[in-house]
Short mmCIF file of C-alpha atoms in Angstrom, two decimals:
data_model
loop_
_atom_site.label_atom_id
_atom_site.label_comp_id
_atom_site.label_asym_id
_atom_site.label_seq_id
_atom_site.Cartn_x
_atom_site.Cartn_y
_atom_site.Cartn_z
CA MET A 20 39.21 208.06 97.57
CA ASP A 21 36.47 205.46 97.50
CA TRP A 22 39.13 203.26 95.84
CA ILE A 23 41.65 203.74 98.28
CA ARG A 24 39.57 203.33 101.16
CA LEU A 25 38.10 200.03 98.74
CA GLY A 26 42.16 199.04 98.76
CA SER A 27 43.01 200.29 102.85
CA SER A 28 39.78 197.89 103.60
CA GLY A 29 42.19 194.59 103.61
CA LYS A 30 39.97 193.22 101.15
CA ASP A 31 42.22 190.48 99.25
CA LEU A 32 42.10 192.72 95.45
CA THR A 33 44.23 190.45 93.98
CA GLY A 34 42.52 186.67 95.05
CA PHE A 35 46.03 185.00 95.13
CA GLY A 36 46.35 186.16 99.11
CA ALA A 37 49.54 185.35 100.17
CA ARG A 38 50.82 183.88 96.74
CA ALA A 39 49.64 188.52 95.77
CA GLY A 40 52.90 190.23 93.98
CA GLN A 41 55.45 186.45 93.57
CA LEU A 42 53.39 185.03 90.37
CA SER A 43 54.94 184.03 87.16
CA VAL A 44 52.23 184.77 84.82
CA THR A 45 53.33 183.86 80.43
CA PRO A 46 51.31 186.66 78.26
CA HIS A 47 49.07 182.36 77.67
CA GLN A 48 48.48 182.83 80.93
CA LEU A 49 47.27 186.41 80.78
CA ALA A 50 45.80 186.25 78.11
CA GLN A 51 42.61 183.82 79.45
CA HIS A 52 41.69 186.59 82.04
CA ASN A 53 40.08 188.86 79.53
CA GLN A 54 36.52 189.60 80.75
CA LEU A 55 35.06 192.23 83.12
CA ASP A 56 34.29 189.88 85.80
CA ASP A 57 38.24 188.28 85.79
CA ALA A 58 40.69 190.88 84.07
CA TRP A 59 44.20 191.25 84.37
CA LEU A 60 47.02 193.01 82.91
CA ALA A 61 50.65 194.12 82.42
CA ILE A 62 52.47 197.50 81.86
CA ARG A 63 57.12 197.55 82.02
CA GLY A 64 56.39 193.40 83.21
CA LYS A 65 53.61 193.16 85.72
CA VAL A 66 50.84 191.88 86.62
CA TYR A 67 47.28 193.12 87.36
CA ASN A 68 44.41 192.04 89.01
CA VAL A 69 42.26 195.45 87.78
CA THR A 70 39.32 193.41 88.01
CA HIS A 71 37.37 195.48 91.16
CA TYR A 72 39.48 198.61 89.39
CA LEU A 73 37.41 198.34 86.49
CA PRO A 74 33.79 200.40 87.96
CA PHE A 75 35.93 203.18 89.27
CA HIS A 76 38.68 203.55 86.33
CA PRO A 77 38.33 207.53 85.52
CA GLY A 78 37.71 207.05 81.44
CA GLY A 79 34.94 203.61 82.27
CA ALA A 80 35.83 200.14 82.08
CA GLU A 81 34.88 199.97 78.94
CA GLU A 82 38.25 202.19 78.60
CA LEU A 83 40.35 199.93 80.67
CA GLN A 84 38.85 197.30 79.01
CA ARG A 85 40.52 197.40 75.23
CA GLY A 86 44.17 195.99 77.22
CA ILE A 87 43.39 193.75 79.66
CA GLY A 88 44.48 190.15 79.52
CA LYS A 89 47.29 191.37 77.81
CA ASP A 90 50.00 193.31 77.99
CA ALA A 91 48.62 196.53 78.04
CA THR A 92 52.38 199.16 78.53
CA THR A 93 51.77 200.98 74.93
CA LEU A 94 48.13 201.26 74.53
CA PHE A 95 48.61 203.13 78.74
CA ASP A 96 51.49 204.74 77.46
CA GLU A 97 49.92 206.47 74.64
CA VAL A 98 47.06 207.71 77.04
CA HIS A 99 48.43 207.72 79.64
CA ALA A 100 52.16 207.40 81.11
CA TRP A 101 52.16 210.10 84.06
CA VAL A 102 49.73 208.16 85.98
CA ASN A 103 51.35 206.48 88.85
CA TYR A 104 50.36 203.38 87.98
CA GLU A 105 52.71 201.61 91.02
CA SER A 106 50.72 203.47 93.26
CA LEU A 107 47.70 203.25 91.57
CA LEU A 108 47.73 199.80 91.46
CA GLN A 109 49.23 198.04 94.40
CA LYS A 110 46.68 196.28 96.04
CA CYS A 111 46.07 194.78 93.01
CA TYR A 112 49.91 193.09 92.20
CA LEU A 113 50.18 189.90 91.05
CA GLY A 114 53.51 189.92 89.55
CA ARG A 115 55.90 189.44 87.38
CA LEU A 116 55.17 189.26 82.87
CA VAL A 117 57.34 186.62 81.95
CA SER A 118 58.05 184.85 78.48
CA VAL A 119 58.20 181.01 79.97
CA ASP A 120 57.37 179.80 83.30
CA PRO A 121 60.33 179.12 84.87
CA GLU A 122 59.38 175.58 85.97
CA VAL A 123 59.00 174.51 82.27
CA ASP A 124 63.09 172.79 80.91
CA THR A 125 63.42 176.05 78.73
CA HIS A 126 66.88 174.60 77.55
CA GLN A 127 64.87 171.12 76.03
CA LEU A 128 61.50 172.65 75.19
CA LEU A 129 64.12 175.55 72.66
CA PHE A 130 67.03 173.80 71.71
CA GLY A 131 65.89 169.49 73.06
CA SER A 132 68.11 167.09 75.03
CA GLN A 133 71.54 167.59 72.78
CA GLU A 134 72.44 171.34 72.38
CA SER A 135 74.12 172.22 74.64
CA PRO A 136 73.23 175.12 77.04
CA ASN A 137 76.51 177.22 76.37
CA LYS A 138 76.44 177.64 72.85
CA LYS A 139 74.88 180.31 71.37
CA LYS A 140 73.19 182.20 68.19
CA ASN A 141 75.48 184.07 65.59
CA ILE A 142 73.76 187.08 65.41
CA PRO A 143 74.26 188.90 61.97
CA SER A 144 77.28 191.86 61.64
CA LYS A 145 79.47 193.30 59.73
CA VAL A 146 82.82 194.04 60.35
CA ILE A 147 83.84 197.78 58.83
CA LEU A 148 87.46 197.76 57.64
CA PRO A 149 89.39 201.34 57.91
CA ASN A 150 87.09 203.98 55.19
CA LYS A 151 85.20 202.10 53.73
CA VAL A 152 81.67 201.73 55.11
CA THR A 153 79.12 198.72 53.35
CA PRO A 154 75.51 198.25 54.56
CA ILE A 155 74.58 195.21 57.17
CA ASN A 156 71.87 192.09 55.86
CA ILE A 157 70.40 190.25 58.08
CA GLU A 158 69.85 186.76 57.01
CA GLU A 159 66.34 184.93 59.17
CA THR A 160 64.09 187.42 60.49
CA THR A 161 60.79 188.44 60.05
CA GLN A 162 61.02 192.27 59.63
CA GLU A 163 62.47 193.66 56.78
CA LEU A 164 65.03 195.96 58.61
CA ASN A 165 66.19 199.76 57.01
CA PRO A 166 70.26 199.20 56.60
CA CYS A 167 72.71 200.49 58.91
CA PRO A 168 72.84 204.47 59.32
CA LYS A 169 76.11 205.34 56.24
CA PHE A 170 79.55 206.78 58.29
CA ASP A 171 82.00 208.51 57.44
CA TRP A 172 85.07 210.62 59.47
CA VAL A 173 87.03 213.66 59.17
CA GLN A 174 90.16 214.70 61.80
CA LYS A 175 92.21 217.86 61.79
CA THR A 176 95.61 217.66 63.90
CA ASP A 177 94.01 217.42 67.21
CA TYR A 178 90.71 215.34 67.18
CA ILE A 179 89.17 213.54 64.97
CA THR A 180 84.65 213.63 64.25
CA LEU A 181 82.75 211.29 63.40
CA ILE A 182 79.60 210.84 61.54
CA PHE A 183 76.37 209.21 60.91
CA TYR A 184 73.63 209.67 58.71
CA THR A 185 70.34 208.17 60.21
CA GLY A 186 67.73 210.53 57.22
CA PRO A 187 65.90 214.00 57.50
CA LEU A 188 63.91 213.66 61.17
CA SER A 189 64.84 210.52 62.55
CA ASN A 190 64.93 213.00 65.69
CA ALA A 191 67.16 209.55 66.28
CA LYS A 192 68.51 208.89 69.61
CA ILE A 193 71.42 208.35 70.67
CA GLU A 194 74.09 206.76 73.34
CA ILE A 195 77.55 206.69 74.12
CA GLN A 196 78.95 204.66 75.80
CA SER A 197 83.13 204.37 76.65
CA SER A 198 85.15 201.19 77.51
CA ASN A 199 87.57 201.13 79.71
CA SER A 200 89.66 200.86 76.59
CA THR A 201 91.13 203.85 74.94
CA ASN A 202 90.77 202.68 71.70
CA ASP A 203 86.83 201.84 71.87
CA LEU A 204 84.04 203.11 70.96
CA ASN A 205 80.59 202.09 71.04
CA VAL A 206 77.45 204.42 69.46
CA CYS A 207 73.98 203.29 69.34
CA LEU A 208 71.36 204.79 67.10
CA THR A 209 67.88 203.92 67.97
CA TYR A 210 65.47 205.37 65.29
CA ASP A 211 62.97 204.35 63.29
CA GLY A 212 62.35 201.32 64.72
CA GLN A 213 65.04 199.41 64.37
CA VAL A 214 68.65 200.22 66.76
CA PHE A 215 72.07 200.22 65.75
CA ALA A 216 74.95 199.25 67.66
CA ASN A 217 78.03 199.91 65.94
CA GLU A 218 81.10 199.87 67.72
CA ILE A 219 84.59 201.54 66.80
CA ARG A 220 87.78 200.18 67.27
CA PHE A 221 90.48 202.81 66.51
CA THR A 222 93.65 202.24 65.85
CA LYS A 223 95.25 205.45 67.90
CA GLU A 224 94.08 206.26 71.49
CA ILE A 225 91.53 209.63 72.45
CA LYS A 226 90.33 210.88 74.61
CA TRP A 227 86.79 210.47 76.51
CA PRO A 228 84.06 212.06 76.89
CA GLY A 229 83.67 214.05 73.66
CA GLN A 230 80.78 215.80 72.17
CA ILE A 231 77.69 215.80 70.47
CA LYS A 232 76.26 217.31 66.91
CA LEU A 233 73.49 216.42 66.20
CA ASN A 234 70.89 218.41 62.87
CA TYR A 235 67.86 217.37 64.23
CA GLU A 236 66.30 218.20 60.42
CA THR A 237 69.12 216.63 58.60
CA GLY A 238 69.48 213.23 60.50
CA LYS A 239 73.38 213.75 60.62
CA VAL A 240 75.44 213.04 63.66
CA GLU A 241 78.36 214.25 63.88
CA MET A 242 80.48 213.24 67.59
CA GLN A 243 83.63 215.03 67.64
CA LEU A 244 86.79 214.22 70.12
CA LYS A 245 89.98 214.99 71.56
CA LYS A 246 93.20 212.24 70.11
CA LEU A 247 95.94 211.87 72.68
CA GLN A 248 97.84 212.19 70.45
CA SER A 249 97.76 215.24 67.79
CA GLY A 250 99.31 213.82 64.33
CA ILE A 251 97.06 212.68 61.44
CA TRP A 252 96.07 209.25 61.18
CA ASP A 253 96.38 207.34 58.86
CA THR A 254 92.62 205.80 59.52
CA TYR A 255 90.61 206.39 61.86
CA GLY A 256 90.27 202.37 62.17
CA THR A 257 87.40 200.14 62.21
CA LEU A 258 83.97 200.27 62.67
CA ARG A 259 81.18 196.65 63.32
CA GLN A 260 77.27 197.03 63.10
CA THR A 261 74.77 195.24 64.00
CA THR A 262 71.45 196.34 64.35
CA GLU A 263 67.88 194.20 65.50
CA VAL A 264 64.16 196.19 66.43
CA ALA A 265 63.97 197.80 69.16
CA SER A 266 60.86 195.99 69.96
CA ILE A 267 63.64 193.99 71.19
CA LYS A 268 65.16 195.67 73.87
CA VAL A 269 64.88 196.09 77.11
CA THR A 270 62.56 199.40 77.86
CA ASP A 271 61.62 199.56 81.43
CA LYS A 272 65.96 199.84 82.01
CA ARG A 273 66.95 202.96 84.69
CA CYS A 274 69.90 204.79 84.83
CA ARG A 275 71.51 207.03 88.09
CA TYR A 276 72.45 210.14 87.32
CA ARG A 277 74.27 212.93 89.07
CA ILE A 278 72.79 216.56 89.49
CA VAL A 279 75.69 218.38 88.28
CA ASN A 280 73.58 222.20 87.91
CA LYS A 281 70.67 223.46 90.50
CA ILE A 282 68.93 226.78 89.20
CA GLU A 283 65.12 227.94 91.05
CA VAL A 284 63.74 229.27 88.02
CA ASN A 285 60.75 231.00 90.18
CA TYR A 286 59.48 230.81 93.66
CA ASN A 287 57.86 226.79 93.20
CA THR A 288 60.11 225.02 89.90
CA SER A 289 63.42 224.12 89.64
CA PHE A 290 66.15 223.98 86.86
CA LEU A 291 68.03 220.38 87.28
CA GLU A 292 71.02 219.38 84.49
CA LEU A 293 72.20 216.07 85.09
CA GLU A 294 74.43 213.79 83.52
CA ARG A 295 74.75 210.50 83.20
CA CYS A 296 77.49 208.86 86.33
CA ASP A 297 78.70 206.10 84.28
CA ASP A 298 79.89 209.06 82.18
CA THR A 299 77.94 208.07 79.09
CA LYS A 300 76.17 210.57 76.78
CA LEU A 301 73.05 210.12 75.86
CA THR A 302 70.91 211.91 73.40
CA VAL A 303 66.52 212.28 74.09
CA PRO A 304 64.76 212.69 70.82
CA ILE A 305 62.22 215.62 70.26
CA GLY A 306 59.06 215.91 71.97
CA ARG A 307 60.20 212.71 74.29
CA HIS A 308 59.79 211.83 78.13
CA VAL A 309 61.93 210.11 81.13
CA ARG A 310 60.40 208.68 84.08
CA VAL A 311 62.26 210.26 87.27
CA PHE A 312 61.19 206.78 90.10
CA LEU A 313 61.33 207.06 93.77
CA THR A 314 61.87 204.09 95.74
CA VAL A 315 59.16 204.52 99.14
CA GLN A 316 58.76 201.97 102.17
CA ASP A 317 59.77 198.86 98.52
CA GLN A 318 57.17 200.96 96.72
CA ASP A 319 57.72 202.83 92.83
CA ILE A 320 57.18 205.97 92.43
CA SER A 321 57.05 207.82 89.43
CA ARG A 322 56.29 210.97 87.60
CA SER A 323 57.18 211.64 83.42
CA TYR A 324 59.02 214.39 83.17
CA THR A 325 60.24 216.00 79.00
CA PRO A 326 63.54 217.31 78.87
CA ILE A 327 64.49 220.70 78.51
CA PRO A 328 66.88 223.08 75.96
CA ASN A 329 69.69 223.12 78.32
CA ASN A 330 70.07 227.44 76.87
CA VAL A 331 66.91 227.87 78.56
CA LEU A 332 67.69 230.23 80.97
CA VAL A 333 70.67 232.18 79.12
CA LYS A 334 71.17 232.07 75.28
CA PHE A 335 67.76 230.31 74.22
CA ASN A 336 68.50 229.86 70.67
CA SER A 337 69.79 226.42 69.02
CA GLN A 338 72.83 227.90 68.64
CA SER A 339 74.31 227.59 71.76
CA LEU A 340 72.30 224.19 72.17
CA SER A 341 73.40 221.01 73.71
CA VAL A 342 71.81 217.76 72.85
CA ASP A 343 74.04 215.72 74.78
CA LYS A 344 72.63 217.56 78.45
CA LEU A 345 69.34 215.47 80.14
CA CYS A 346 68.12 218.64 81.47
CA LEU A 347 64.75 218.82 83.07
CA MET A 348 61.96 221.16 84.54
CA VAL A 349 60.54 220.53 87.98
CA LYS A 350 57.97 222.92 89.47
CA SER A 351 57.40 221.63 93.43
CA TYR A 352 53.51 220.79 95.12
CA SER A 353 52.63 221.54 98.21
CA ASN A 354 51.04 217.24 98.54
CA GLY A 355 53.96 215.61 95.59
CA ILE A 356 56.03 213.65 96.97
CA LEU A 357 58.83 213.00 94.01
CA SER A 358 58.76 216.35 93.39
CA ASN A 359 58.30 217.76 96.35
CA TYR A 360 62.13 215.21 96.71
CA ILE A 361 63.62 216.46 93.97
CA CYS A 362 63.30 220.05 93.95
CA GLY A 363 64.65 219.19 96.98
CA ARG A 364 68.39 217.72 95.91
CA LYS A 365 71.35 219.45 95.81
CA LYS A 366 74.38 219.16 93.48
CA GLY A 367 75.92 215.64 94.56
CA ASP A 368 73.31 214.39 94.55
CA VAL A 369 72.16 211.25 92.41
CA LEU A 370 68.72 210.25 90.98
CA GLU A 371 67.34 207.11 88.92
CA ILE A 372 66.58 207.79 85.61
CA SER A 373 64.81 205.62 82.76
CA ASP A 374 65.65 205.00 79.18
CA SER A 375 63.16 208.08 76.01
CA LEU A 376 59.88 207.49 75.66
CA GLY A 377 56.66 208.57 74.52
CA SER A 378 56.00 208.16 70.57
CA PHE A 379 55.92 211.69 68.62
CA SER A 380 57.88 211.89 65.65
CA LEU A 381 59.65 214.85 63.77
CA LYS A 382 57.78 213.38 60.92
CA SER A 383 54.55 214.71 61.06
CA LEU A 384 56.33 218.61 60.94
CA ASP A 385 57.94 217.62 57.29
CA ASN A 386 55.12 219.15 55.04
CA ARG A 387 54.31 222.01 57.10
CA GLU A 388 55.12 225.47 57.64
CA THR A 389 52.65 227.50 60.07
CA PHE A 390 52.08 226.23 63.48
CA LEU A 391 49.32 227.37 66.29
CA LEU A 392 51.45 225.61 70.47
CA LEU A 393 49.28 224.79 73.28
CA ALA A 394 50.62 225.16 77.18
CA ALA A 395 49.46 225.39 79.95
CA GLY A 396 52.13 225.27 83.51
CA THR A 397 54.13 222.69 82.93
CA GLY A 398 53.00 221.41 79.83
CA ILE A 399 55.80 224.27 78.09
CA THR A 400 58.26 222.06 78.11
CA PRO A 401 57.80 219.28 75.43
CA ILE A 402 57.03 222.54 73.97
CA LEU A 403 60.38 224.76 73.44
CA LYS A 404 62.93 221.59 71.70
CA VAL A 405 59.50 221.63 69.56
CA LEU A 406 59.60 225.61 69.04
CA LEU A 407 63.59 225.69 68.73
CA PHE A 408 63.25 222.73 66.04
CA LEU A 409 61.00 224.55 64.96
CA LEU A 410 62.60 227.87 63.82
CA GLU A 411 65.97 226.75 62.83
CA ARG A 412 64.82 225.10 60.40
CA ARG A 413 66.35 225.19 56.88
CA ILE A 414 65.53 222.79 54.00
CA ARG A 415 61.47 223.43 54.35
CA ARG A 416 61.72 226.54 56.52
CA CYS A 417 59.01 227.40 58.88
CA LYS A 418 56.87 230.54 58.17
CA ASN A 419 55.07 232.32 61.66
CA VAL A 420 54.46 229.33 64.81
CA THR A 421 51.59 230.68 67.84
CA LEU A 422 52.16 230.06 70.93
CA LEU A 423 49.66 229.83 73.54
CA PHE A 424 50.90 229.24 77.23
CA PHE A 425 48.17 229.42 79.87
CA ASN A 426 49.08 230.31 84.03
CA LYS A 427 46.61 231.13 86.86
CA THR A 428 48.49 233.81 87.77
CA GLU A 429 51.52 236.14 86.38
CA LYS A 430 53.94 234.27 88.44
CA ASP A 431 53.36 231.43 87.10
CA ILE A 432 54.42 231.98 83.95
CA LEU A 433 58.11 230.12 83.65
CA LEU A 434 60.18 231.36 81.26
CA LYS A 435 58.33 234.44 80.41
CA ASP A 436 61.76 236.13 79.48
CA GLN A 437 62.93 234.49 77.46
CA LEU A 438 59.81 233.64 75.26
CA GLU A 439 59.42 236.88 75.48
CA THR A 440 63.41 237.89 73.96
CA LEU A 441 61.84 235.06 71.09
CA HIS A 442 59.24 237.32 70.23
CA ASN A 443 60.94 239.96 69.30
CA GLU A 444 63.80 238.89 67.51
CA ASP A 445 62.29 236.59 65.53
CA SER A 446 59.05 237.80 63.94
CA ARG A 447 57.72 234.68 62.90
CA PHE A 448 56.92 233.01 66.23
CA ARG A 449 53.87 235.54 68.93
CA VAL A 450 53.01 234.16 72.12
CA GLU A 451 50.38 235.23 73.70
CA HIS A 452 49.84 234.42 77.87
CA ILE A 453 46.39 234.14 79.06
CA LEU A 454 45.75 233.81 82.99
CA SER A 455 43.03 232.51 85.05
CA GLN A 456 43.30 234.48 87.65
CA ALA A 457 45.06 237.00 86.78
CA ASP A 458 45.18 240.16 89.59
CA SER A 459 44.41 243.89 89.01
CA ASN A 460 47.54 244.94 87.40
CA TRP A 461 47.51 242.34 84.90
CA THR A 462 46.53 244.07 80.90
CA GLY A 463 47.04 240.56 78.93
CA HIS A 464 44.98 238.44 78.02
CA LYS A 465 42.67 237.33 80.84
CA GLY A 466 39.86 233.31 80.97
CA LYS A 467 40.79 229.88 80.55
CA ILE A 468 40.78 227.73 77.02
CA SER A 469 37.44 227.85 75.16
CA ASN A 470 36.34 228.14 72.20
CA ASN A 471 36.11 231.78 71.06
CA LEU A 472 40.09 232.32 72.54
CA LEU A 473 40.97 229.59 70.67
CA ARG A 474 38.73 230.48 66.84
CA ASP A 475 40.03 234.65 67.67
CA SER A 476 43.35 233.20 68.72
CA ILE A 477 43.28 231.39 65.34
CA ASP A 478 41.92 234.16 62.97
CA LYS A 479 45.33 236.38 64.44
CA HIS A 480 47.77 233.79 62.91
CA LEU A 481 46.55 233.66 59.67
CA LEU A 482 45.93 237.11 59.11
CA ASN A 483 47.93 238.26 56.53
CA THR A 484 49.45 234.66 55.44
CA VAL A 485 48.45 232.63 52.55
CA TYR A 486 47.61 230.04 54.86
CA LYS A 487 44.17 228.02 55.38
CA GLU A 488 42.87 226.34 58.91
CA SER A 489 43.86 223.13 57.06
CA ASP A 490 47.35 224.36 56.93
CA ILE A 491 48.40 225.08 60.36
CA PHE A 492 50.12 221.76 62.55
CA ALA A 493 48.94 221.81 66.12
CA CYS A 494 50.64 221.12 69.51
CA ILE A 495 49.08 220.25 73.05
CA CYS A 496 50.36 220.08 76.70
CA GLY A 497 49.11 220.78 79.70
CA PRO A 498 47.03 218.91 82.08
CA THR A 499 45.12 215.91 80.83
CA GLN A 500 41.91 217.16 81.25
CA PHE A 501 43.14 220.82 79.37
CA SER A 502 45.21 218.68 77.72
CA HIS A 503 41.68 216.97 75.75
CA LEU A 504 39.91 220.28 76.17
CA ALA A 505 42.19 221.81 74.18
CA GLN A 506 41.93 218.77 71.49
CA SER A 507 38.03 218.90 71.58
CA LEU A 508 38.27 222.09 71.10
CA LEU A 509 39.92 222.53 67.61
CA THR A 510 37.83 219.17 66.47
CA SER A 511 35.00 221.38 66.71
CA THR A 512 37.32 224.35 64.75
CA GLY A 513 37.91 221.55 61.54
CA PHE A 514 41.51 220.14 63.01
CA ASN A 515 41.37 216.97 61.85
CA ARG A 516 44.41 214.16 63.42
CA GLU A 517 46.74 214.86 61.09
CA GLN A 518 47.05 218.21 62.04
CA MET A 519 47.52 217.90 65.97
CA HIS A 520 49.49 215.79 68.80
CA VAL A 521 48.64 215.64 71.89
CA PHE A 522 50.93 215.13 73.94
CA LEU A 523 50.43 213.08 76.53
CA GLY A 524 53.31 211.49 78.59
#
């Protein structure tokens, strides 16, 4: 409240008066403002003067100082991507972060006076002829790139299936676009820090859209497409593959999504199923989140949400899971402008949503067989896909999973029936509900997360198994205070950093 009062006092927090919001700041210029009395930072391309905000930062000025003088987007996402920085720092906004000062003649700077501005440098690529796939060779790159994924195809009389092998636990993001032609398809695969573009030209026409099937454990991606005319093809066509480092792609893009289904989960939470307005098929990797945007009085309001399985309200298992459905579970808060807006939408309405964000890696689970999941409230959302993945693993089978689900009252427990059904059907999974404001009829656990509660749960989790505490991997998600406390309590019991992942998106 003190910070809000300061921002409303009329004091110029930028130091640039009427020019604030119109500046173009280069990384070199940004780096010159790296002191406590002259502190600038950039988040997602926007530059802020945070000098006056330093003493108000909840984590302390020293923590915020880690990001000043540079692009702090990655650091921000790692610590608290859920914070609405656009609203919080709107009175500190200076302008956009640019690669080169707009007043500089970039053509002469980069190419000299003789180079034609329309001349483009060739992008390394490889055209793959029918039924032959060879990896691409990238030259003149500062980073050694992995080869493009192996490709295969199979067919039936009415369908053709494209297959890409991205590698075990790659947790790839898949984006598939069909051009105006019924012969062309663009498949973009993002994983292991690279973007792999696959341009396919079919010898005959196909129908769009198709269906995506993804095995997260093996990394096998299958795309089934219906042939426009039945028959057996001699060849699928041609495939052109290119690759580049993922960091050079634009990550702050937004896309329009249409609500195709909406279900009320309980008294204050809605389930929304969405699809891209441009008919692009997209998968969000396990454990990653998206941001939903709303513009109010020329200011962006955004909040992070983790997509959940599309079948969570019906049959909660991997057999009926569709990986190319974007489904969100949104809780409406009394003072939440964005959450009330989202929950107030109806079928056919459109939302503006970001690309997938986050740092969770499935490879952190690779050598683990026993898991402890801690969730509070809507913090259950990233846990759901992780839980399905763990129970469906075949190569390194999960032996047991315990979910500790913290809520205020019984009516606040999301998906209670679905979780208990899974608990009854799979002996490896156990769920315990803990309520902080339980009524007299509640017979389960009461209270909040504590050292004693975790100790008892861990002992019960390990009972009659061959595992010890150091074998457990824990995933944590909930309000920030809950997540930090849970991490601290697990650390005090003996867990190390390699045994935990905290979802802070």
